[in-house]
Coordinates of C-alpha atoms in Angstrom, one line a residue:
M59 CA 6.6 194.5 183.8
S60 CA 5.1 191.4 185.6
K61 CA 1.4 191.2 186.1
V62 CA -0.2 192.1 189.5
K63 CA -3.6 190.3 190.6
Y64 CA -6.2 190.8 192.7
Y65 CA -9.1 189.6 194.5
Y66 CA -12.1 191.0 195.7
D67 CA -12.4 190.7 199.4
S68 CA -16.2 190.3 200.1
E69 CA -15.6 191.6 204.0
T70 CA -14.1 194.8 203.3
L71 CA -15.5 195.2 199.9
S72 CA -12.4 195.9 198.5
Y73 CA -9.8 194.5 195.8
Q74 CA -6.6 193.1 197.4
K75 CA -3.3 192.5 195.8
I76 CA -2.5 188.8 195.4
E77 CA 0.7 188.0 197.5
K78 CA 3.0 185.3 196.0
K79 CA 4.0 182.9 198.7
K80 CA 8.0 182.1 199.1
G81 CA 7.4 179.0 199.2
K82 CA 5.5 178.5 196.2
R83 CA 7.5 180.5 194.1
L84 CA 10.9 178.3 195.4
G85 CA 9.1 174.9 194.5
I86 CA 8.1 176.9 191.1
A87 CA 11.9 177.2 190.6
L88 CA 13.1 173.8 191.2
L89 CA 10.2 172.6 188.9
S90 CA 11.4 174.9 186.0
I91 CA 14.9 173.7 186.8
T92 CA 14.1 170.4 186.5
G93 CA 12.1 170.5 183.5
S94 CA 15.2 171.8 181.9
F95 CA 17.8 169.3 183.2
L96 CA 15.3 166.3 182.0
A97 CA 14.4 167.8 178.6
G98 CA 18.0 168.4 178.5
F99 CA 18.8 164.8 179.0
I100 CA 16.5 163.7 176.8
L101 CA 17.8 165.5 174.0
L102 CA 21.5 164.4 174.9
V103 CA 19.9 160.5 174.4
I104 CA 18.1 161.7 171.3
Y105 CA 21.4 162.9 169.9
L106 CA 23.8 160.0 171.0
N107 CA 21.5 157.9 169.3
I108 CA 21.0 159.0 166.1
P109 CA 23.8 158.5 163.4
Q110 CA 26.0 161.2 163.4
I111 CA 26.5 163.1 160.1
E112 CA 30.0 163.1 158.7
T113 CA 31.8 165.8 156.7
P114 CA 33.5 164.1 153.4
K115 CA 37.0 165.3 155.4
E116 CA 36.0 163.5 158.1
K117 CA 35.1 160.3 156.2
A118 CA 38.3 160.7 154.3
L119 CA 40.3 160.7 157.1
K120 CA 38.3 158.0 158.8
R121 CA 39.1 155.7 156.0
E122 CA 42.9 156.8 156.0
L123 CA 42.9 156.0 159.5
H124 CA 41.6 152.6 158.9
N125 CA 43.9 152.0 156.1
M126 CA 46.9 152.7 158.4
Q127 CA 45.8 150.4 160.9
L128 CA 45.4 147.6 158.5
Q129 CA 49.0 148.6 157.3
Y130 CA 50.6 148.6 160.3
G131 CA 48.9 145.3 161.1
L132 CA 50.3 143.4 157.7
L133 CA 53.9 145.2 158.4
N134 CA 54.1 143.6 162.2
K135 CA 53.3 140.3 160.3
K136 CA 56.0 140.7 158.0
M137 CA 58.5 141.3 161.1
D138 CA 57.3 138.3 162.1
Q139 CA 58.2 136.2 159.3
I140 CA 61.7 138.4 159.1
Q141 CA 62.8 137.8 162.7
D142 CA 61.6 134.2 162.1
V143 CA 64.4 134.0 159.1
M144 CA 66.7 136.6 161.0
A145 CA 67.0 134.4 163.9
N146 CA 67.5 131.1 161.7
I147 CA 70.6 133.2 160.2
E148 CA 71.8 134.3 163.5
D149 CA 72.2 130.8 164.8
R150 CA 73.8 129.3 161.9
D151 CA 76.2 132.1 161.8
N152 CA 77.0 131.4 165.7
N153 CA 77.0 127.5 165.5
I154 CA 77.9 126.6 162.2
Y155 CA 80.1 129.7 160.2
R156 CA 81.7 131.3 163.5
L157 CA 82.4 127.9 165.0
Y158 CA 84.2 126.7 161.8
F159 CA 86.1 129.8 161.5
E160 CA 87.1 129.9 164.9
A161 CA 85.9 133.1 165.5
N162 CA 83.7 133.9 169.0
P163 CA 80.0 133.8 168.6
I164 CA 77.9 136.7 168.7
P165 CA 76.0 137.1 172.2
E166 CA 72.0 137.4 172.2
E167 CA 72.1 140.7 174.4
Q168 CA 74.5 142.1 171.7
R169 CA 72.6 141.1 168.4
K170 CA 68.8 141.9 169.9
A171 CA 69.8 144.9 172.2
G172 CA 67.9 148.1 172.2
F173 CA 68.1 151.6 172.6
G174 CA 68.6 153.2 176.2
G175 CA 69.0 156.8 177.1
I176 CA 66.4 159.2 175.7
N177 CA 63.4 158.8 174.6
R178 CA 63.8 158.6 171.3
Y179 CA 59.9 157.5 170.3
K180 CA 58.6 161.2 172.2
D181 CA 57.2 162.5 169.3
L182 CA 55.0 159.5 168.4
E183 CA 53.2 159.9 171.7
G184 CA 50.0 161.4 172.1
F185 CA 47.9 160.2 169.5
D186 CA 44.9 157.8 169.5
N187 CA 47.1 154.9 167.7
S188 CA 50.5 155.8 169.3
K189 CA 50.8 152.6 171.1
L190 CA 50.9 150.6 167.6
I191 CA 53.0 152.7 166.1
T192 CA 55.8 153.2 168.7
E193 CA 55.8 149.2 169.1
T194 CA 56.2 149.0 165.3
T195 CA 58.6 151.3 165.3
K196 CA 60.5 149.8 167.9
R197 CA 60.7 146.1 166.4
M198 CA 61.9 148.1 163.0
D199 CA 64.8 149.6 165.0
I200 CA 65.5 146.3 166.7
L201 CA 65.2 144.1 163.7
T202 CA 67.1 147.2 161.7
K203 CA 70.1 146.6 164.1
R204 CA 70.0 143.0 164.2
L205 CA 70.2 143.1 160.3
V206 CA 73.4 145.5 160.9
V207 CA 75.2 143.1 163.6
Q208 CA 74.9 140.0 161.3
S209 CA 76.0 142.3 158.1
K210 CA 79.2 142.7 159.9
S211 CA 79.3 139.6 161.0
L212 CA 79.1 137.9 157.8
D213 CA 81.7 140.4 156.0
E214 CA 84.3 138.9 159.0
I215 CA 83.1 135.2 158.2
A216 CA 84.0 136.2 154.1
D217 CA 87.4 137.9 155.2
L218 CA 88.1 134.2 157.7
A219 CA 87.0 132.4 154.9
R220 CA 89.2 134.2 152.2
E221 CA 92.0 134.2 154.6
K222 CA 91.5 130.2 155.4
G223 CA 91.2 129.9 151.5
E224 CA 94.7 131.5 150.9
L225 CA 95.8 129.3 153.7
L226 CA 94.6 126.1 152.3
E227 CA 96.2 126.7 149.4
A228 CA 99.7 128.0 151.3
I229 CA 100.0 125.0 153.0
P230 CA 102.7 122.3 151.7
A231 CA 99.8 119.7 150.8
I232 CA 101.5 117.5 147.2
Q233 CA 104.1 115.0 147.3
P234 CA 107.3 117.3 145.3
V235 CA 107.6 114.4 143.3
K236 CA 104.7 112.4 141.5
N237 CA 104.4 108.6 142.1
Q238 CA 104.9 107.9 138.3
D239 CA 108.1 109.6 138.6
L240 CA 109.6 107.7 142.2
S241 CA 112.0 105.0 141.8
R242 CA 111.2 104.6 145.7
I243 CA 111.2 106.7 149.2
A244 CA 115.0 105.8 150.0
S245 CA 114.0 107.2 153.5
G246 CA 111.6 109.2 155.9
Y247 CA 112.2 111.4 158.9
G248 CA 113.3 110.4 162.0
W249 CA 116.7 108.5 163.4
R250 CA 118.4 106.9 160.0
N251 CA 122.0 105.5 159.2
D252 CA 124.1 108.3 157.5
P253 CA 125.3 106.8 154.1
F254 CA 128.7 108.3 154.6
T255 CA 129.6 108.4 158.4
K256 CA 127.6 104.9 158.9
V257 CA 126.1 106.5 161.9
R258 CA 122.7 107.1 163.3
K259 CA 121.8 110.6 163.1
F260 CA 118.0 112.4 163.2
H261 CA 116.8 112.4 159.2
Y262 CA 114.9 115.6 158.8
G263 CA 113.2 115.3 156.0
M264 CA 112.4 112.7 153.4
D265 CA 114.2 111.3 150.0
F266 CA 112.4 110.5 147.0
T267 CA 114.6 108.3 144.8
A268 CA 113.7 109.2 141.0
P269 CA 115.9 109.8 138.1
R270 CA 118.7 112.7 136.9
G271 CA 116.2 115.6 135.6
T272 CA 113.1 114.5 137.2
P273 CA 110.6 117.5 137.4
V274 CA 110.1 118.6 141.0
Y275 CA 107.1 120.5 142.2
A276 CA 106.5 123.5 144.8
T277 CA 103.7 121.7 147.3
G278 CA 101.8 124.9 148.0
D279 CA 101.3 128.7 146.9
G280 CA 104.5 130.9 147.9
K281 CA 107.4 133.2 147.4
I282 CA 110.9 132.1 146.5
V283 CA 113.0 133.0 149.1
R284 CA 116.4 131.3 148.2
A285 CA 117.7 129.6 145.3
D286 CA 121.6 128.7 145.6
S287 CA 124.3 126.2 146.7
R288 CA 125.3 128.0 149.7
S289 CA 123.8 126.0 152.7
T290 CA 126.0 123.3 153.6
G291 CA 125.4 120.0 152.3
Y292 CA 121.8 120.7 150.8
G293 CA 123.2 121.6 147.0
N294 CA 121.4 123.4 144.8
H295 CA 118.4 123.9 146.9
I296 CA 115.2 126.0 146.9
R297 CA 113.1 127.1 149.7
I298 CA 109.9 128.4 149.4
D299 CA 108.0 131.0 152.4
H300 CA 104.4 130.0 151.9
G301 CA 103.5 132.3 154.7
Y302 CA 101.5 131.3 158.1
G303 CA 105.1 130.5 159.1
Y304 CA 105.1 127.5 156.9
T305 CA 108.8 126.9 154.3
S306 CA 109.6 123.9 152.6
L307 CA 112.7 122.9 151.1
Y308 CA 114.2 121.1 148.0
A309 CA 117.7 120.0 148.0
H310 CA 120.2 118.3 145.9
L311 CA 119.0 119.6 142.4
Y312 CA 120.5 119.1 138.7
K313 CA 119.1 122.8 138.4
Y314 CA 116.5 125.3 138.9
N315 CA 113.3 126.5 137.2
V316 CA 112.6 129.5 139.5
R317 CA 114.4 132.7 140.9
R318 CA 115.1 133.9 143.8
G319 CA 111.7 136.5 144.7
Q320 CA 109.4 135.0 142.0
T321 CA 105.6 133.4 143.0
V322 CA 104.9 130.5 142.5
K323 CA 101.6 128.4 142.5
R324 CA 101.3 124.9 144.3
G325 CA 102.3 122.4 141.1
D326 CA 104.5 124.5 139.2
V327 CA 107.7 122.9 138.1
I328 CA 110.4 124.7 140.3
G329 CA 113.4 122.3 139.4
F330 CA 114.9 119.5 138.6
V331 CA 115.7 116.2 140.4
G332 CA 119.8 115.7 140.8
S333 CA 122.4 114.8 143.3
T334 CA 124.5 118.0 144.1
G335 CA 125.8 118.5 148.0
R336 CA 126.1 115.7 150.3
S337 CA 124.1 113.2 148.1
E338 CA 125.0 109.6 147.6
A339 CA 122.8 109.3 144.5
P340 CA 120.2 111.5 142.8
H341 CA 117.3 111.9 144.8
L342 CA 115.2 114.8 146.4
H343 CA 115.5 115.6 150.1
Y344 CA 112.4 117.4 151.1
E345 CA 111.6 119.4 154.2
I346 CA 109.1 121.3 155.9
F347 CA 109.5 124.4 158.6
K348 CA 106.4 125.4 160.5
D349 CA 107.9 128.6 162.6
E350 CA 111.2 127.8 161.9
D351 CA 110.6 123.8 163.8
R352 CA 111.3 120.9 160.8
I353 CA 108.3 118.8 160.8
N354 CA 107.4 115.6 159.3
P355 CA 106.5 116.0 156.0
I356 CA 104.4 113.0 155.4
N357 CA 101.8 115.0 157.5
F358 CA 101.6 117.1 154.4
Y359 CA 100.4 114.9 151.3
Y360 CA 96.9 114.8 151.8
G361 CA 96.4 116.9 148.6
N362 CA 97.3 114.3 145.8
L363 CA 97.2 111.1 147.6
S364 CA 94.5 108.5 147.9
P365 CA 94.0 106.9 151.1
E366 CA 95.5 103.5 149.8
E367 CA 98.2 105.4 148.0
F368 CA 99.1 107.3 151.6
G369 CA 99.3 104.1 153.7
E370 CA 101.7 102.9 151.6
V371 CA 104.3 105.9 152.0
L372 CA 103.5 106.3 155.4
E373 CA 104.9 102.6 155.7
K374 CA 107.7 103.3 153.3
A375 CA 108.7 106.5 155.2
Q376 CA 108.7 104.4 158.6
R377 CA 111.3 101.8 157.7
E378 CA 114.5 102.7 159.5
N379 CA 117.0 102.3 156.9
Q380 CA 120.0 104.0 155.2
S381 CA 119.2 107.6 154.0
L382 CA 120.5 109.0 150.9
D383 CA 122.1 112.5 152.4

């Protein structure tokens, strides 16, 4: 109960009740509110400037957060280095490996494409370091995709290299008779005089003169598809299917050293020089087919001839003399 105050009125010779004025009461209330506000503000300033007392758990979480930020920073630096190495590999892949093996380069947008559609990083939002975590995760995803694309490209290059190696082994690339076994190169590819009719006709192979029984070598890897005398004019002859559209033919043989269906390697002895069929003297008639068309064998002796030897063979093969078959 609030105290009631009185004062003595000398005129009425009595005590009168002291009435509080409304304005004064309002001023006191405002003063009280202002004082309270100032006191709270002062306390807030003091609170904010006094070092906060952290609990052990808060300290541990703060250290863990700081360590995580450091680790993400190191991870981003490592990704910078990996991206530089990756860019170098991609450049060599497009401009050397794929170019050499006649494969189309992989477009840049395909290598570095992001991930569209739904927001796959939604779960990483709403944290203090969301931007750092999200950007790092995006970089990691894109780098992973680039690695996958490059890995598939290298697998393709490996297959092409393997196929190219098989092609190089299969192409007829050596002389079918060794130089030291040759008497001479009797005739080359082109128009020549027929030894029997004496008229000019096109000679579709090369004639290598050598003694009867001289070894004849397979000029490339392949499969024996014929070893018989059932082809007009060729006598005992062998045909090797090298794959990739290439076939080689060896005619007028004395005898065979292989059978039909047998697989041979370049340099294997497949038969021996003879003079069977339409032949004037012991020699080997040699032809090469590409996609069933006969082509000049002179272009396929790079496997065992030096530039000087090849020049000599080329000069002899171009002489328009008489063929031996």
